Short mmCIF file of C-alpha atoms in Angstrom, two decimals:
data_model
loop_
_atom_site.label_atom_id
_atom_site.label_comp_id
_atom_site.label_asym_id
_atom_site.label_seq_id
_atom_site.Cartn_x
_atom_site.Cartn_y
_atom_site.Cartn_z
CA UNK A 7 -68.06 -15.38 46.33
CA UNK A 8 -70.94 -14.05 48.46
CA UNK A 9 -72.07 -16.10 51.09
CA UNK A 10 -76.18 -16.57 50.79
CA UNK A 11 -76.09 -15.86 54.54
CA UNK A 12 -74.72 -12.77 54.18
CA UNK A 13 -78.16 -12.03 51.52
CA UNK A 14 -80.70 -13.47 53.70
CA UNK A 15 -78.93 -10.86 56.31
CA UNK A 16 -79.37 -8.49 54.30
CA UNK A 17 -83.03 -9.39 53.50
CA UNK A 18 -83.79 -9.55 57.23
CA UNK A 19 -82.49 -6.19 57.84
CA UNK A 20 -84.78 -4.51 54.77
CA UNK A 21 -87.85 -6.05 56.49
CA UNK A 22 -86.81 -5.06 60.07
CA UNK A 23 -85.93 -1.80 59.12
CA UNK A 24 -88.72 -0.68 56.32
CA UNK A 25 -92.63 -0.69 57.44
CA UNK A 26 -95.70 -1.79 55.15
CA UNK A 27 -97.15 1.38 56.19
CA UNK A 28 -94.67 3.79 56.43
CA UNK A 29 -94.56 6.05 53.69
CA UNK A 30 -92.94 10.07 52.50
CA UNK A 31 -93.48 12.64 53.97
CA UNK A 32 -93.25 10.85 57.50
CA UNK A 33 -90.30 9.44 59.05
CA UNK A 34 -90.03 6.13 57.46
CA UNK A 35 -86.71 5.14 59.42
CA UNK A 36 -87.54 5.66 63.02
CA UNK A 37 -85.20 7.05 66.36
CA UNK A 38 -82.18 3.82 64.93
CA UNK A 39 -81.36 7.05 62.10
CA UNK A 40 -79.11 9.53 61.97
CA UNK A 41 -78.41 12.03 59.33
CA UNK A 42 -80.38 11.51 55.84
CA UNK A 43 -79.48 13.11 52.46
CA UNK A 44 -82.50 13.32 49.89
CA UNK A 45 -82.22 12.70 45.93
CA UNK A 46 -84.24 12.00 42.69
CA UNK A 47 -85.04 8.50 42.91
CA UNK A 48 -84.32 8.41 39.44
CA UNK A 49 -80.78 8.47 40.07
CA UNK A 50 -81.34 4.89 42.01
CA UNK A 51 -82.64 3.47 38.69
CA UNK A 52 -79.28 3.83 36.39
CA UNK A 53 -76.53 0.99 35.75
CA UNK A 54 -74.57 3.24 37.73
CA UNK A 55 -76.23 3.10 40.86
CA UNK A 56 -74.57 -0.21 41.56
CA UNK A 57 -71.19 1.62 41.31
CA UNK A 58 -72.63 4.05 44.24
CA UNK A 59 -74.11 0.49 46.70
CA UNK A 60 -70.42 -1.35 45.82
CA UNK A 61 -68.99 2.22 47.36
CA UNK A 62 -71.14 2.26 50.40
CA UNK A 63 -70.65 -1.64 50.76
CA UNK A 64 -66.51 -1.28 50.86
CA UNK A 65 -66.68 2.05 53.41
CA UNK A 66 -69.55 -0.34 55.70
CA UNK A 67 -67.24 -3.42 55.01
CA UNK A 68 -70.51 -5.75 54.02
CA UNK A 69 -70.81 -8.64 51.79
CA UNK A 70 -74.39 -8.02 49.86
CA UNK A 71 -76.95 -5.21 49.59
CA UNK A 72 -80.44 -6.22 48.84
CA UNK A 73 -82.14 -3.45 46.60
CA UNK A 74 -85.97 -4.58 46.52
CA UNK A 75 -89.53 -3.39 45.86
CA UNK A 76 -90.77 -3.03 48.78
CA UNK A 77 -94.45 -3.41 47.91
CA UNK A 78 -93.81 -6.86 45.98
CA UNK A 79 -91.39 -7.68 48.24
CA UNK A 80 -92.67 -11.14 48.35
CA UNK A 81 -92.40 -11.69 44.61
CA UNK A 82 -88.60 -13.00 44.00
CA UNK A 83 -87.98 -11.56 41.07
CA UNK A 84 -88.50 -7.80 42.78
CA UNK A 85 -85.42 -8.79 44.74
CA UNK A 86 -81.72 -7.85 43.48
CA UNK A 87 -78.81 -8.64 45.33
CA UNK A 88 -75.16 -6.53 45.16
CA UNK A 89 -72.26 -8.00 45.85
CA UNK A 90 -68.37 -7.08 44.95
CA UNK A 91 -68.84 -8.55 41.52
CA UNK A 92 -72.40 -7.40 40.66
CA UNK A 93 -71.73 -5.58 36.79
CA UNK A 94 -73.86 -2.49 35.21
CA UNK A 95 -75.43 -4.49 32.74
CA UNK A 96 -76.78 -7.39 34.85
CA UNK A 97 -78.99 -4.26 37.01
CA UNK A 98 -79.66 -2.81 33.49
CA UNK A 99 -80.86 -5.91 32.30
CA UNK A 100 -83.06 -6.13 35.68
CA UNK A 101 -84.65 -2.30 35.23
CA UNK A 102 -85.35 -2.88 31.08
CA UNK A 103 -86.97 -6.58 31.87
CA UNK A 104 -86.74 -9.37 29.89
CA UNK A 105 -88.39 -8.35 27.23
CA UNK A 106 -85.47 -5.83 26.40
CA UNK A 107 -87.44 -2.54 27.33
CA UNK A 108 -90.34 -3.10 24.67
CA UNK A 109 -93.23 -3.92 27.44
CA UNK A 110 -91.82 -2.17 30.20
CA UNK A 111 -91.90 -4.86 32.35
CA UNK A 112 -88.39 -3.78 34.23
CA UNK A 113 -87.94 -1.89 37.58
CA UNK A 114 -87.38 1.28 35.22
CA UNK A 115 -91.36 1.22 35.08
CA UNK A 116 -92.53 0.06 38.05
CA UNK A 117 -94.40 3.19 40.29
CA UNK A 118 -93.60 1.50 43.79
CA UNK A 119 -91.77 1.80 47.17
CA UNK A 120 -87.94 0.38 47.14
CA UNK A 121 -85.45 -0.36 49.79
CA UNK A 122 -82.03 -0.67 49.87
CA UNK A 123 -79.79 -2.31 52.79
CA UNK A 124 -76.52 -3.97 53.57
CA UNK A 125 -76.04 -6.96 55.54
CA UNK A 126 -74.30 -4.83 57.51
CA UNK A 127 -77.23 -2.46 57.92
CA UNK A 128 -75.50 1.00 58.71
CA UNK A 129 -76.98 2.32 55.97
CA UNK A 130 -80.05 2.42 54.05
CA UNK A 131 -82.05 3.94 51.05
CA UNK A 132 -85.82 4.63 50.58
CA UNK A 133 -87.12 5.25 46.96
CA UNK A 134 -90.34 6.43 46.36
CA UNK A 135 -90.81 6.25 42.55
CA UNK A 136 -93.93 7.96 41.81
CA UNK A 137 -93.40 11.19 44.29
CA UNK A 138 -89.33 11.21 42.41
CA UNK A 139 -88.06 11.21 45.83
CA UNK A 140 -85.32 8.74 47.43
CA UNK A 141 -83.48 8.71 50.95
CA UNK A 142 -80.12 7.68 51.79
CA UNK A 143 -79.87 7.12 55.87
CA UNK A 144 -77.09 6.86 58.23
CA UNK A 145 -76.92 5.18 61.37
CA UNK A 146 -73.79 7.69 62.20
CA UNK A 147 -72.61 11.04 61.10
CA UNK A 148 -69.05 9.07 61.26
CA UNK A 149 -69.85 6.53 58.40
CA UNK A 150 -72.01 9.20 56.62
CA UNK A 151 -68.82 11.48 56.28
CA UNK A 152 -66.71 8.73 54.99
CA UNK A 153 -69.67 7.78 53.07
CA UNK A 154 -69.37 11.20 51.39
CA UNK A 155 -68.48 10.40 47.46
CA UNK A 156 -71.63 8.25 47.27
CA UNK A 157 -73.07 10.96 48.62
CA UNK A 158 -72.02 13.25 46.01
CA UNK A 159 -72.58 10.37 43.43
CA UNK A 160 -76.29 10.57 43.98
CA UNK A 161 -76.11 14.40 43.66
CA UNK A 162 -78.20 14.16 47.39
CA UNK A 163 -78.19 17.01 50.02
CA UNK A 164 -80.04 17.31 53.41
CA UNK A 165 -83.74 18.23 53.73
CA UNK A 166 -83.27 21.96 54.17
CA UNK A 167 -80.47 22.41 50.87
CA UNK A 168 -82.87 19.76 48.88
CA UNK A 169 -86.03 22.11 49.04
CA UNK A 170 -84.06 25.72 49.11
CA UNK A 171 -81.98 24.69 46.04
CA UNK A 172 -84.93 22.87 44.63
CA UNK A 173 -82.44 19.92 43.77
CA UNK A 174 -84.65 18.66 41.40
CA UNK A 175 -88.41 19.19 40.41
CA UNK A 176 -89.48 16.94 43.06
CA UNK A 177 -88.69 19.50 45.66
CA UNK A 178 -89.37 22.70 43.91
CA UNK A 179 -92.28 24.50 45.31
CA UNK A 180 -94.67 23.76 42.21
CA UNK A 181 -94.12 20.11 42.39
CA UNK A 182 -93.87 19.58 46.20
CA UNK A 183 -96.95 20.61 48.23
CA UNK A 184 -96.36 22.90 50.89
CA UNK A 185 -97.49 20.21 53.79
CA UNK A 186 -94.96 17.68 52.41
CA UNK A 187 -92.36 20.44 52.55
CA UNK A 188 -93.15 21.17 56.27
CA UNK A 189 -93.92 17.45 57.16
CA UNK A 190 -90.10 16.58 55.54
CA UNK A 191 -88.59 19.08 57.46
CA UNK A 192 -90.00 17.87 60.59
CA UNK A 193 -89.37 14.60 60.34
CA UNK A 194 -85.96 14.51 58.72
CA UNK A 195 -84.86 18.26 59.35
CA UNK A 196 -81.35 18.80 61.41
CA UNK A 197 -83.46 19.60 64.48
CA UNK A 198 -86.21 17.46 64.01
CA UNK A 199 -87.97 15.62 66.44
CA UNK A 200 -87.90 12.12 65.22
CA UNK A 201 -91.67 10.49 65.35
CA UNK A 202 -93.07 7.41 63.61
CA UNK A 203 -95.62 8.79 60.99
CA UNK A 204 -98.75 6.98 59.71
CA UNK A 205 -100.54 5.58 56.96
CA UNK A 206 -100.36 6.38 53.04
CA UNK A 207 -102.51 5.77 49.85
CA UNK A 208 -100.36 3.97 47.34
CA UNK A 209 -102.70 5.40 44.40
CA UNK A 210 -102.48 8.83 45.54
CA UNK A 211 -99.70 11.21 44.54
CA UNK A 212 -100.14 13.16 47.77
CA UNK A 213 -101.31 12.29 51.03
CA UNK A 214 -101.35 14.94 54.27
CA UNK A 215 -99.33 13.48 57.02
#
């Protein structure tokens, strides 16, 4: 069974660690961060994604991982919790909605901000849906190497392999402005300078940062 402390821990790191106005292309995880591997968010939005947090959960040795949308983060039913027995179909259930898919009411159509975080909190992932871009962060390169097949699971790469293989359309060069390309390889390049970035506009597809 999963302790509801070991939740709420997990709740408490997603707020510590991810800002209300902290958005792509700045650094959204601060100096704490360590090497970061960028994917198509859509890949975060599958049944199979909870295969990929259960990996990352066993490797950390944590209890729960709270996967949440971050900008109705207050709203409980925008919270989902992981644990060891967590299936496929209850997240699938969670990303259709209630309604079975006809409304699109579930996560699979909602154009936010999500977080992802152990109780643990040596790891983390950022999803922005409506840019198609997603994050997962180490706090080591130690646990990110043995982290390595969820790596691979979520077909992610670093930064500079993301944009020069154009992993996905998200970071090809017709559907990632140029400024975003620079600004991501500033902030989360391998010799980046880490810096705390500003403000975003939620509406807008692209904002210069």
């Amino acid at each position: 069974m999963t302790d509801r402390g070991d939740c709420a821990a997990a709740m408490r790191n997603l707020r510590t660690v991810f800002k209300p106005n902290l958005a792509f292309p700045a650094d959204v995880f601060g100096s704490d961060w360590g090497d970061a591997y960028f994917f198509d968010s859509d890949w975060m939005f599958e049944g199979p994604a909870v295969t990929v947090l259960k990996n990352l959960m066993s490797v950390e040795d944590a209890t729960c991982v709270c996967f949440a949308n971050l900008d109705r983060l207050e709203e409980e039913e925008h919270q989902f919790y992981v644990h060891s027995e967590t299936t496929d179909a209850e997240f699938e259930k969670l990303l259709v909605g209630e309604d079975g898919g006809g409304l699109g009411l579930g996560w699979h159509a909602a154009m936010d901000r999500f977080g992802c975080i152990s109780d643990r909190g040596e790891w983390c992932i950022y999803c922005e849906r409506h840019n198609d871009i997603a994050v997962l962060a180490f706090r080591s390169s130690e646990l990110a190497k043995l982290c390595s097949p969820a790596v691979r699971a979520l077909k992610a790469a670093s930064i500079e392999e993301a944009l020069a293989q154009s992993i996905s359309w998200a970071f090809s060069s017709r559907g990632l402005p140029e400024h975003w390309r620079q600004a991501l390889l500033r902030h989360y390049g391998s010799k980046r300078q880490r810096v705390l970035g500003g403000g975003f506009g939620r509406n807008r597809r692209w904002t210069t940062n």
